[in-house]
CSV table of C-alpha atoms in Angstrom, one decimal:
chain,number,residue,atom,x,y,z
A,1177,MET,CA,-14.6,0.0,-3.6
A,1178,LEU,CA,-10.9,0.4,-2.9
A,1179,GLU,CA,-10.5,0.0,0.9
A,1180,ALA,CA,-6.7,0.6,0.7
A,1181,SER,CA,-7.0,4.0,-0.9
A,1182,ASN,CA,-5.9,6.9,1.2
A,1183,ASN,CA,-7.7,10.2,2.2
A,1184,SER,CA,-6.0,12.2,-0.5
A,1185,GLU,CA,-7.8,10.0,-3.1
A,1186,LEU,CA,-11.2,10.7,-1.6
A,1187,PRO,CA,-13.3,13.4,-3.3
A,1188,PRO,CA,-13.5,16.8,-1.7
A,1189,ILE,CA,-16.5,17.3,0.7
A,1190,PRO,CA,-19.0,19.6,-1.1
A,1191,THR,CA,-20.2,22.8,0.6
A,1192,LYS,CA,-23.5,21.5,1.9
A,1193,ARG,CA,-25.0,21.4,5.4
A,1194,TYR,CA,-26.4,17.9,5.3
A,1195,PHE,CA,-25.5,14.7,3.5
A,1196,THR,CA,-27.5,11.5,3.0
A,1197,ILE,CA,-26.0,8.1,3.9
A,1198,GLY,CA,-25.6,7.4,0.1
A,1199,GLU,CA,-23.6,10.6,-0.4
A,1200,VAL,CA,-21.4,10.0,2.7
A,1201,SER,CA,-20.9,6.4,1.4
A,1202,GLU,CA,-19.5,7.8,-1.9
A,1203,LEU,CA,-17.5,10.6,-0.2
A,1204,CYS,CA,-15.8,8.2,2.2
A,1205,ASP,CA,-15.6,5.1,0.1
A,1206,VAL,CA,-17.5,3.1,2.7
A,1207,LYS,CA,-20.7,1.1,2.2
A,1208,PRO,CA,-23.9,2.3,3.9
A,1209,HIS,CA,-24.2,-0.8,6.2
A,1210,VAL,CA,-20.7,-0.1,7.4
A,1211,LEU,CA,-21.6,3.5,8.3
A,1212,ARG,CA,-24.6,2.2,10.3
A,1213,TYR,CA,-22.4,-0.2,12.1
A,1214,TRP,CA,-19.9,2.4,12.9
A,1215,GLU,CA,-22.6,4.6,14.4
A,1216,GLN,CA,-23.1,1.8,17.0
A,1217,GLU,CA,-19.4,1.5,17.7
A,1218,PHE,CA,-18.3,5.1,17.8
A,1219,SER,CA,-20.3,7.3,20.2
A,1220,ALA,CA,-19.0,10.5,18.5
A,1221,LEU,CA,-20.7,9.6,15.3
A,1222,LYS,CA,-24.3,10.7,15.6
A,1223,PRO,CA,-26.0,11.8,12.4
A,1224,VAL,CA,-29.2,13.8,12.7
A,1225,LYS,CA,-32.3,11.6,12.2
A,1226,ARG,CA,-35.4,13.0,10.6
A,1227,ARG,CA,-38.7,11.6,9.5
A,1228,GLY,CA,-38.7,8.0,8.5
A,1229,ASN,CA,-35.5,7.6,10.6
A,1230,ARG,CA,-33.4,8.9,7.7
A,1231,ARG,CA,-29.9,9.8,8.6
A,1232,TYR,CA,-28.4,13.2,7.7
A,1233,TYR,CA,-24.7,13.7,8.3
A,1234,GLN,CA,-23.0,17.0,8.8
A,1235,ARG,CA,-19.5,18.0,7.6
A,1236,GLN,CA,-17.9,17.1,10.9
A,1237,ASP,CA,-19.5,13.6,10.7
A,1238,VAL,CA,-18.0,13.1,7.2
A,1239,ILE,CA,-14.6,14.2,8.5
A,1240,LEU,CA,-14.9,11.8,11.5
A,1241,ILE,CA,-15.9,9.0,9.2
A,1242,ARG,CA,-12.9,9.6,7.0
A,1243,GLN,CA,-10.7,9.5,10.1
A,1244,ILE,CA,-12.3,6.3,11.3
A,1245,ARG,CA,-11.8,4.8,7.8
A,1246,SER,CA,-8.1,5.8,7.9
A,1247,LEU,CA,-7.6,4.2,11.3
A,1248,LEU,CA,-9.2,1.0,10.3
A,1249,TYR,CA,-8.3,0.5,6.7
A,1250,GLU,CA,-5.0,2.3,6.3
A,1251,GLN,CA,-3.4,2.2,9.8
A,1252,GLY,CA,-4.6,-1.3,10.7
A,1253,TYR,CA,-6.4,-0.5,14.0
A,1254,THR,CA,-9.2,-2.7,15.3
A,1255,ILE,CA,-12.6,-1.2,16.1
A,1256,GLY,CA,-11.6,-1.1,19.8
A,1257,GLY,CA,-8.2,0.4,19.1
A,1258,ALA,CA,-9.7,3.0,16.7
A,1259,ARG,CA,-12.3,3.9,19.4
A,1260,GLN,CA,-9.6,4.3,22.0
A,1261,LYS,CA,-7.5,6.4,19.6
A,1262,LEU,CA,-10.4,8.7,18.8
A,1263,GLU,CA,-11.4,9.0,22.5
A,1264,SER,CA,-7.9,10.0,23.5
A,1265,ALA,CA,-7.6,12.2,20.5
A,1266,GLU,CA,-10.8,14.0,21.4
A,1267,SER,CA,-9.4,14.9,24.8
A,1268,ARG,CA,-6.2,16.3,23.4
A,1269,ALA,CA,-7.4,18.0,20.2
A,1270,ASP,CA,-6.4,15.5,17.5
A,1271,ASN,CA,-3.9,16.9,15.1
A,1272,SER,CA,-4.8,14.8,12.0
A,1273,GLN,CA,-8.5,15.8,12.1
A,1274,SER,CA,-7.4,19.5,12.3
A,1275,GLN,CA,-5.1,19.0,9.3
A,1276,GLN,CA,-8.0,17.4,7.4
A,1277,ILE,CA,-10.3,20.3,8.2
A,1278,VAL,CA,-7.6,22.8,7.1
A,1279,ARG,CA,-7.0,20.8,3.8
A,1280,GLN,CA,-10.8,20.7,3.1
A,1281,LEU,CA,-11.1,24.4,3.8
A,1282,ARG,CA,-8.2,25.1,1.5
A,1283,ILE,CA,-9.8,23.1,-1.3
A,1284,GLU,CA,-13.1,25.0,-0.8
A,1285,LEU,CA,-11.4,28.4,-0.8
A,1286,GLU,CA,-9.5,27.5,-4.0
A,1287,GLU,CA,-12.8,26.4,-5.6
A,1288,LEU,CA,-14.4,29.7,-4.5
A,1289,LEU,CA,-11.5,31.7,-5.8
A,1290,HIS,CA,-11.7,29.9,-9.1
A,1291,GLU,CA,-15.5,30.7,-9.3
A,1292,LEU,CA,-14.8,34.3,-8.5
A,1293,LYS,CA,-12.2,34.6,-11.2
A,1294,ARG,CA,-14.6,33.2,-13.8
A,1295,SER,CA,-17.3,35.7,-12.9
């Protein structure tokens, strides 16, 4: 796992409704035990839990995890500092998360256009 890699090197988020902890681990380049720990530290990170206490993450969870990863691994924030940054960012519509969503949507639209051209 390359902890110093940036978000542009992470794979695009597939067009699915729910992701398992293993899938999120690969998509965000973070080990599953770290994801479980982050759930305790960041109140905004709340995956849906189904039978057997299995976690299912949604797209916004994956984007949030990538943002947390960036704050901790790339920008050098502590857990407390990242939590503060996210909480203040939530109250003022964080720009970087919006940019990530726009980038992801663009990738998905380009993939869809490519599929349509092949049909």
